[in-house]
Short mmCIF file of N, CA and C in Angstrom, two decimals:
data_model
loop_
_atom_site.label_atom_id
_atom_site.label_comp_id
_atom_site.label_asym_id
_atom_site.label_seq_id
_atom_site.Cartn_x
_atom_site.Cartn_y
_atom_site.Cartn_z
N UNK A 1 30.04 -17.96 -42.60
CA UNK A 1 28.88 -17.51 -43.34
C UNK A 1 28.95 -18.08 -44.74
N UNK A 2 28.22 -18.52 -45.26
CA UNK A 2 27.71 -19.63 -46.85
C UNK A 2 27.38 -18.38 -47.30
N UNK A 3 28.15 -18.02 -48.91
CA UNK A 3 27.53 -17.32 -49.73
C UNK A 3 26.48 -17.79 -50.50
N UNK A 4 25.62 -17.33 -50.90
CA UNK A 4 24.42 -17.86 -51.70
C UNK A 4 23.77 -17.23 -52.35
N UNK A 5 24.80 -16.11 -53.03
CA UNK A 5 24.24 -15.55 -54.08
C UNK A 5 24.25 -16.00 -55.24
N UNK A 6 23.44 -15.75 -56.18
CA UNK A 6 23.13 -15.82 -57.48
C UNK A 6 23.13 -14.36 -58.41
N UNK A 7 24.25 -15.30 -59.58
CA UNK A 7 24.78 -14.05 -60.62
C UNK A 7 23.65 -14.52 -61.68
N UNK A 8 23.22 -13.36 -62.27
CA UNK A 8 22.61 -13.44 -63.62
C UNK A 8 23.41 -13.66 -64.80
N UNK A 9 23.71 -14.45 -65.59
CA UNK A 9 24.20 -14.54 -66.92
C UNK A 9 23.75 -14.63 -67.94
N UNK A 10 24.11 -14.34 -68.96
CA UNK A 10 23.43 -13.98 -70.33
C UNK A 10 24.61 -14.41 -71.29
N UNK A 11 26.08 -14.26 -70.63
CA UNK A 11 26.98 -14.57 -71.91
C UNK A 11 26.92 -16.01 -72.83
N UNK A 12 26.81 -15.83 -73.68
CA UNK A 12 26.79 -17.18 -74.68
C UNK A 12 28.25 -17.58 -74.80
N UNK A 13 28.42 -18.98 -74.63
CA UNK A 13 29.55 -19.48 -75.13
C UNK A 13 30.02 -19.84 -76.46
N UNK A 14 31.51 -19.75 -76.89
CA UNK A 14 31.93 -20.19 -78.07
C UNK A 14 31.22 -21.20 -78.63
N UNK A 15 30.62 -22.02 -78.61
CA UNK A 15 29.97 -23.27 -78.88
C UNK A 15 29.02 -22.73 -80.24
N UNK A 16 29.07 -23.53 -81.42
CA UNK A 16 27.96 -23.12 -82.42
C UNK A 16 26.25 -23.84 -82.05
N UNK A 17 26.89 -24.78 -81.34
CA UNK A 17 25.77 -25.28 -80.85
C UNK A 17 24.93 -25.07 -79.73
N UNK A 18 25.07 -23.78 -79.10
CA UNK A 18 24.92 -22.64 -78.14
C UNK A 18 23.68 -22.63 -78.70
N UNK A 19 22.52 -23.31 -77.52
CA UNK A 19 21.08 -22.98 -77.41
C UNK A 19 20.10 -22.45 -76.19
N UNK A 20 20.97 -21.60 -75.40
CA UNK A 20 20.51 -20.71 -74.36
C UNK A 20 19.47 -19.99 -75.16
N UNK A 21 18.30 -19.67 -74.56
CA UNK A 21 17.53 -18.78 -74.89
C UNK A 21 16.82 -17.91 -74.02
N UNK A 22 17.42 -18.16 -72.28
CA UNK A 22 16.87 -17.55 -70.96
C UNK A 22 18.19 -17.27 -70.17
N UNK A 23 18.11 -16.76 -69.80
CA UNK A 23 19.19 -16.11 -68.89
C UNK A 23 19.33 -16.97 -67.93
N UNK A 24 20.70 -17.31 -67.52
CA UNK A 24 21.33 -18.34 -66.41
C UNK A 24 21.69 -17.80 -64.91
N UNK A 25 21.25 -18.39 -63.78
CA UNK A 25 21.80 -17.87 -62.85
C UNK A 25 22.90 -18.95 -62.42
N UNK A 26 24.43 -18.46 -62.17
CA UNK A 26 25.57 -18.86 -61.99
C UNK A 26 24.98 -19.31 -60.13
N UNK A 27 24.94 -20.83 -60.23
CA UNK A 27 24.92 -21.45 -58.85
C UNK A 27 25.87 -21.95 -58.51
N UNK A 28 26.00 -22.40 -57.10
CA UNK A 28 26.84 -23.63 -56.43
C UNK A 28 25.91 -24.58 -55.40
N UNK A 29 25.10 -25.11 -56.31
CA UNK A 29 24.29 -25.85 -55.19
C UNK A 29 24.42 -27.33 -55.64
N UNK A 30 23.84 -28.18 -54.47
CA UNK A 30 24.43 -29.72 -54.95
C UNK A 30 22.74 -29.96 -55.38
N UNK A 31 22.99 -30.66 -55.97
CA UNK A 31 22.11 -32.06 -56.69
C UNK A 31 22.46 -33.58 -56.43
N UNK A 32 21.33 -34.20 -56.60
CA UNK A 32 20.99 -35.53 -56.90
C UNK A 32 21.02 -35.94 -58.13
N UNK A 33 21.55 -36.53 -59.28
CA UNK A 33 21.46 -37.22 -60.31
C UNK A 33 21.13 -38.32 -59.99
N UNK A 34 20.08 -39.03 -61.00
CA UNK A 34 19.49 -40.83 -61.13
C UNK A 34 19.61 -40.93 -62.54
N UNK A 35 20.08 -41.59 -63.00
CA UNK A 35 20.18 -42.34 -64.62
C UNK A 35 20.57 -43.36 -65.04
N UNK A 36 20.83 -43.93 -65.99
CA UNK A 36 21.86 -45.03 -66.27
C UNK A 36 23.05 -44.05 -67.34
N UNK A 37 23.91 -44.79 -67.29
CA UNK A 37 25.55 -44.06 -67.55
C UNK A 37 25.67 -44.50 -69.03
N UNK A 38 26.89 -43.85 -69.68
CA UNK A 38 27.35 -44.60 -71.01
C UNK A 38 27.52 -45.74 -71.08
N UNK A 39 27.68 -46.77 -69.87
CA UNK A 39 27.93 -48.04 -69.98
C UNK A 39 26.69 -49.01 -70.24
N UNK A 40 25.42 -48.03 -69.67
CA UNK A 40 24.35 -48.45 -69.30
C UNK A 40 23.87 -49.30 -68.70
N UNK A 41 24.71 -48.83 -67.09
CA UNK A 41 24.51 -49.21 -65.71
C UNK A 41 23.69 -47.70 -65.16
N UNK A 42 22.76 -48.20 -64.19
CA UNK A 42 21.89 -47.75 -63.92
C UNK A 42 23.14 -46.96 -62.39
N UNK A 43 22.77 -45.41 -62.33
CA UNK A 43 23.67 -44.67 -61.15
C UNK A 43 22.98 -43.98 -60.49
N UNK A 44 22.96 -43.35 -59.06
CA UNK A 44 22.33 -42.31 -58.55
C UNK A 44 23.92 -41.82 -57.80
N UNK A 45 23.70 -40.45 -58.00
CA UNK A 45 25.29 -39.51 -57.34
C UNK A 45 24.85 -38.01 -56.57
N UNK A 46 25.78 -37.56 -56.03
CA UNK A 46 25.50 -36.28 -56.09
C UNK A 46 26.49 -35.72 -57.03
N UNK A 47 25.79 -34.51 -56.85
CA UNK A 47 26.88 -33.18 -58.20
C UNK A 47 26.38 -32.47 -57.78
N UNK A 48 27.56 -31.51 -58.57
CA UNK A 48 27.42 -29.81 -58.23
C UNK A 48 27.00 -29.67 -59.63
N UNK A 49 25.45 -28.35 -59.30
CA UNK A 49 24.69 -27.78 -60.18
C UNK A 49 25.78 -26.61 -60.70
N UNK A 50 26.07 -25.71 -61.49
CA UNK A 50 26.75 -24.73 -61.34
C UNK A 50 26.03 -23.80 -62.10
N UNK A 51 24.70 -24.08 -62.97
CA UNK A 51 24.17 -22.92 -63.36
C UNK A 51 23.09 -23.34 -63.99
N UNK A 52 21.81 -22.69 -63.95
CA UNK A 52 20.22 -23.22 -64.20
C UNK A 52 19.46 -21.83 -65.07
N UNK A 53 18.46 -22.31 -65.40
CA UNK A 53 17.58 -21.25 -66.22
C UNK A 53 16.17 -22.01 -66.04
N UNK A 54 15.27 -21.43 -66.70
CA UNK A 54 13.71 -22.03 -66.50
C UNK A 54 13.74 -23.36 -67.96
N UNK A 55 14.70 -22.78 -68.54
CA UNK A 55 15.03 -24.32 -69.60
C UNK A 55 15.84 -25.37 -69.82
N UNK A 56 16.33 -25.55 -68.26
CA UNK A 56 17.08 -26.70 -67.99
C UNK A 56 18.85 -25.51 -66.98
N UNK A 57 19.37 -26.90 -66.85
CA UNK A 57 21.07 -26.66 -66.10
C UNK A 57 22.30 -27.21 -66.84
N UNK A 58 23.21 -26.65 -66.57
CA UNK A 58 24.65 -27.38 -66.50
C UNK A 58 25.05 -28.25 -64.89
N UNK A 59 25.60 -29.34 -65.24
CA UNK A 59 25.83 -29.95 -63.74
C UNK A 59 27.42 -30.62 -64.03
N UNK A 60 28.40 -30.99 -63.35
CA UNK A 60 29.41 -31.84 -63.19
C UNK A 60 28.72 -32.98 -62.37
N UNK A 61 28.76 -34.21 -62.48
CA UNK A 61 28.78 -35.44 -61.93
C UNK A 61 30.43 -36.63 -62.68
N UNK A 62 30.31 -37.80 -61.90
CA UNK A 62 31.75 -38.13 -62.07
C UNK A 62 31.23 -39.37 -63.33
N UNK A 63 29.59 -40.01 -63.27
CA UNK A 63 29.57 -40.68 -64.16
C UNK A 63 29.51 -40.20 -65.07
N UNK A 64 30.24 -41.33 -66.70
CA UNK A 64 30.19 -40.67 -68.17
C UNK A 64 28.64 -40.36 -68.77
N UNK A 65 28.09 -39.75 -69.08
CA UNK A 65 26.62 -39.73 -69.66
C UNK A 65 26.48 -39.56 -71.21
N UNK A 66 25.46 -40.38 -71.81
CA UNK A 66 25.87 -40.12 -73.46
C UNK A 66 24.73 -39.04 -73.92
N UNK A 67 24.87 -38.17 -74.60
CA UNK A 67 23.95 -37.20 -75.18
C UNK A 67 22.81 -37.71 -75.37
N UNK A 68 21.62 -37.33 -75.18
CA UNK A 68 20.26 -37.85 -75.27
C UNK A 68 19.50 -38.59 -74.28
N UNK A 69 20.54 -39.17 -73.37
CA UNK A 69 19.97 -40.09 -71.90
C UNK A 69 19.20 -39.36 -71.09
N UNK A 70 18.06 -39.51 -70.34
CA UNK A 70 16.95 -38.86 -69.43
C UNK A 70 17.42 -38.92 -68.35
N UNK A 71 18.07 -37.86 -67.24
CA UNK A 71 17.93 -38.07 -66.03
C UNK A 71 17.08 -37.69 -65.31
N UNK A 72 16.82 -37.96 -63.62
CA UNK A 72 16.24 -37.23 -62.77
C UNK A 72 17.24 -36.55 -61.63
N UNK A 73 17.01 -35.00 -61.58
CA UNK A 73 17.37 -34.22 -61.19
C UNK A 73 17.06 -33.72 -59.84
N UNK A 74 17.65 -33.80 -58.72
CA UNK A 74 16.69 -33.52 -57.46
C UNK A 74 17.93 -32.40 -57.09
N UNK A 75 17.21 -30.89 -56.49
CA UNK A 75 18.50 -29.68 -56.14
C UNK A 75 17.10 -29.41 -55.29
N UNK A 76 18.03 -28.38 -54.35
CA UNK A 76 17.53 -27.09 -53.65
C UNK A 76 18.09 -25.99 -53.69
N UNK A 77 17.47 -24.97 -53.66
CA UNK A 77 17.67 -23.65 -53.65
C UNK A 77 18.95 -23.14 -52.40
N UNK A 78 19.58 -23.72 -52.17
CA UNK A 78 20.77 -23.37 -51.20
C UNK A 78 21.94 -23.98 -51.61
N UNK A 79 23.04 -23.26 -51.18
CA UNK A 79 24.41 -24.04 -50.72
C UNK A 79 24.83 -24.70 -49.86
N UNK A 80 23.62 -24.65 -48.43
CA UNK A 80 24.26 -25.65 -47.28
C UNK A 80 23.07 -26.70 -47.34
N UNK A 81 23.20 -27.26 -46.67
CA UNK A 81 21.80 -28.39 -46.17
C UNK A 81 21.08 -28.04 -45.21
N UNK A 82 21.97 -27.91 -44.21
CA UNK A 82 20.88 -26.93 -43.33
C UNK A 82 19.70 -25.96 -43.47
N UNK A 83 20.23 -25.20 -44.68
CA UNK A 83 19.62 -23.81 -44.95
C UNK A 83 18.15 -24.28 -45.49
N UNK A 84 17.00 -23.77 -44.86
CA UNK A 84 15.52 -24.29 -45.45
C UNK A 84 15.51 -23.33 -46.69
N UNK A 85 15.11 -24.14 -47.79
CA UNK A 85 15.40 -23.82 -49.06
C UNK A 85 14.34 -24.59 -50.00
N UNK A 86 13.47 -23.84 -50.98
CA UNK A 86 13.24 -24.52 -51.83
C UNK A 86 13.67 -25.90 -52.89
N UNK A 87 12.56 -26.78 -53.03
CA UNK A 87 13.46 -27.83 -53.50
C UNK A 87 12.62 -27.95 -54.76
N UNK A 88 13.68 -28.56 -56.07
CA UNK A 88 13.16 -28.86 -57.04
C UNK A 88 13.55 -30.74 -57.56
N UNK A 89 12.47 -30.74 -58.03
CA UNK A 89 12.52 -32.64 -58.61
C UNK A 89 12.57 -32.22 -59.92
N UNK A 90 13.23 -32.98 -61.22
CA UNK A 90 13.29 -32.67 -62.28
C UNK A 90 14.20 -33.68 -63.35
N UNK A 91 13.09 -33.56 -64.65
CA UNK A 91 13.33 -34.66 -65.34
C UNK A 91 13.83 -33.87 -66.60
N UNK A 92 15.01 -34.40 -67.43
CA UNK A 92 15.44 -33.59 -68.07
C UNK A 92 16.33 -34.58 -69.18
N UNK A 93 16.70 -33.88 -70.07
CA UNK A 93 18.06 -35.11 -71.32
C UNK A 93 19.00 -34.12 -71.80
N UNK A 94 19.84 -34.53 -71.57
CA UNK A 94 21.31 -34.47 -71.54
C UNK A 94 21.46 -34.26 -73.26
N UNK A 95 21.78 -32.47 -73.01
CA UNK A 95 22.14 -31.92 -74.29
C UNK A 95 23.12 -31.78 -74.83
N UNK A 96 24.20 -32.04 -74.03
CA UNK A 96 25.20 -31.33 -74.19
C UNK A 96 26.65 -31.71 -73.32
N UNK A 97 27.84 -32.55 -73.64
CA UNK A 97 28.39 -33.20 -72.37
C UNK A 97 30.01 -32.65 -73.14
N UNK A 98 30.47 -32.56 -71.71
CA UNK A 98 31.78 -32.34 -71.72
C UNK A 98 32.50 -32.57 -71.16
N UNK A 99 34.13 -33.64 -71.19
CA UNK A 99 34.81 -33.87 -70.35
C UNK A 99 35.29 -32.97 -69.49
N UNK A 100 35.99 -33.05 -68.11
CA UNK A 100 36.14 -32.17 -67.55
C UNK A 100 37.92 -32.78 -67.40
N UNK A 101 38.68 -31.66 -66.80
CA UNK A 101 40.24 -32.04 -66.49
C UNK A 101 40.05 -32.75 -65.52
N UNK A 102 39.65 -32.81 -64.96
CA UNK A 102 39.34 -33.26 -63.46
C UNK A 102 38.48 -34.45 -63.16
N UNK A 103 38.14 -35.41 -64.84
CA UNK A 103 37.86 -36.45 -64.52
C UNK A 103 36.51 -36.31 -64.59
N UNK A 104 35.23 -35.30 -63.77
CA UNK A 104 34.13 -35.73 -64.02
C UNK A 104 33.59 -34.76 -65.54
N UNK A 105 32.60 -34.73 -65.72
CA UNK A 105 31.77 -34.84 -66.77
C UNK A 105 30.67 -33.36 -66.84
N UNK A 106 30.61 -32.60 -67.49
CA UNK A 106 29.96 -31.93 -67.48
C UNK A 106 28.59 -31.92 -68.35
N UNK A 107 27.57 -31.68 -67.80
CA UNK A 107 26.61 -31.69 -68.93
C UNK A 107 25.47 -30.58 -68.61
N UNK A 108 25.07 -30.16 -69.49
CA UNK A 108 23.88 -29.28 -69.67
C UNK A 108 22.43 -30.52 -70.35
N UNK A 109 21.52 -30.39 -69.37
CA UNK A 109 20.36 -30.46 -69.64
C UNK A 109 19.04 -29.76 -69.59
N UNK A 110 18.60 -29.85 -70.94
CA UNK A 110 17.20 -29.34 -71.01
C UNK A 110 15.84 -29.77 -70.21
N UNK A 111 15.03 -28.98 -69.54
CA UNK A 111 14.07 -29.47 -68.60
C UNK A 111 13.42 -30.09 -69.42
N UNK A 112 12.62 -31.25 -68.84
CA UNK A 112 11.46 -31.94 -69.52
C UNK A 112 10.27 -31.63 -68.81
N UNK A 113 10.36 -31.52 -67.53
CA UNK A 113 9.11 -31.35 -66.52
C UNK A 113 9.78 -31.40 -65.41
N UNK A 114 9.30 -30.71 -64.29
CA UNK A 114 9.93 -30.29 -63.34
C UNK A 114 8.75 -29.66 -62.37
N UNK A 115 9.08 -29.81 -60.89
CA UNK A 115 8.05 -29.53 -59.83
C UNK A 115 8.96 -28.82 -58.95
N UNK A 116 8.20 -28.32 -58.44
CA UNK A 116 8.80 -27.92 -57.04
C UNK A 116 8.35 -28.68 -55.62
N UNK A 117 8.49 -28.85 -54.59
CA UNK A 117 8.62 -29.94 -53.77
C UNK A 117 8.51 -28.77 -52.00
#
């Protein structure tokens, strides 16, 4: 059985540069990233989403991304593939990036426009 719940969050992180202003729901769903990278080679990957709001997400992907770059964002509303699930397309820039121990990259982006599908 796939859990697929969603936690509400509200805690703000240490960060001074902490610009949440909607409440986050704590996901595990995969995504599609399309962009070009810090090198500025053009990438498409998957990643794990790990938490969204109506004003953008945090995502891990393994390429480096530089603050301000536009990606496109493709998720669904599930944890498996199977599971029929709402899907979202979404265009967004990279607010916020952070190495991870583990090699990939974390970043929070702000929505720019976004559909549902």
């Amino acid at each position: 059985m796939v859990d697929t719940t969603m936690n509400v969050s509200t805690q703000s992180h240490d960060s001074q540069d902490e610009l949440r202003r909607e409440p986050r729901l704590d996901v595990d769903f995969l995504a599609l990233v399309r962009g070009v990278d810090a090198r500025g080679r053009r990438f498409e990957e998957p990643a794990s989403l790990n938490n969204l709001s109506s004003g953008g997400l945090y995502l891990r992907l393994r390429h480096r991304v530089a603050k301000g770059e536009r990606l496109f964002i493709a998720f669904r509303f599930a944890s498996a593939l199977e599971t029929p699930a709402l899907a979202v397309a979404a265009r967004g820039e990279v607010r916020h990036v952070a190495p991870q121990s583990d090699g990939r990259c974390g970043l929070g982006i702000m929505f720019q426009r976004y559909r549902t599908l």
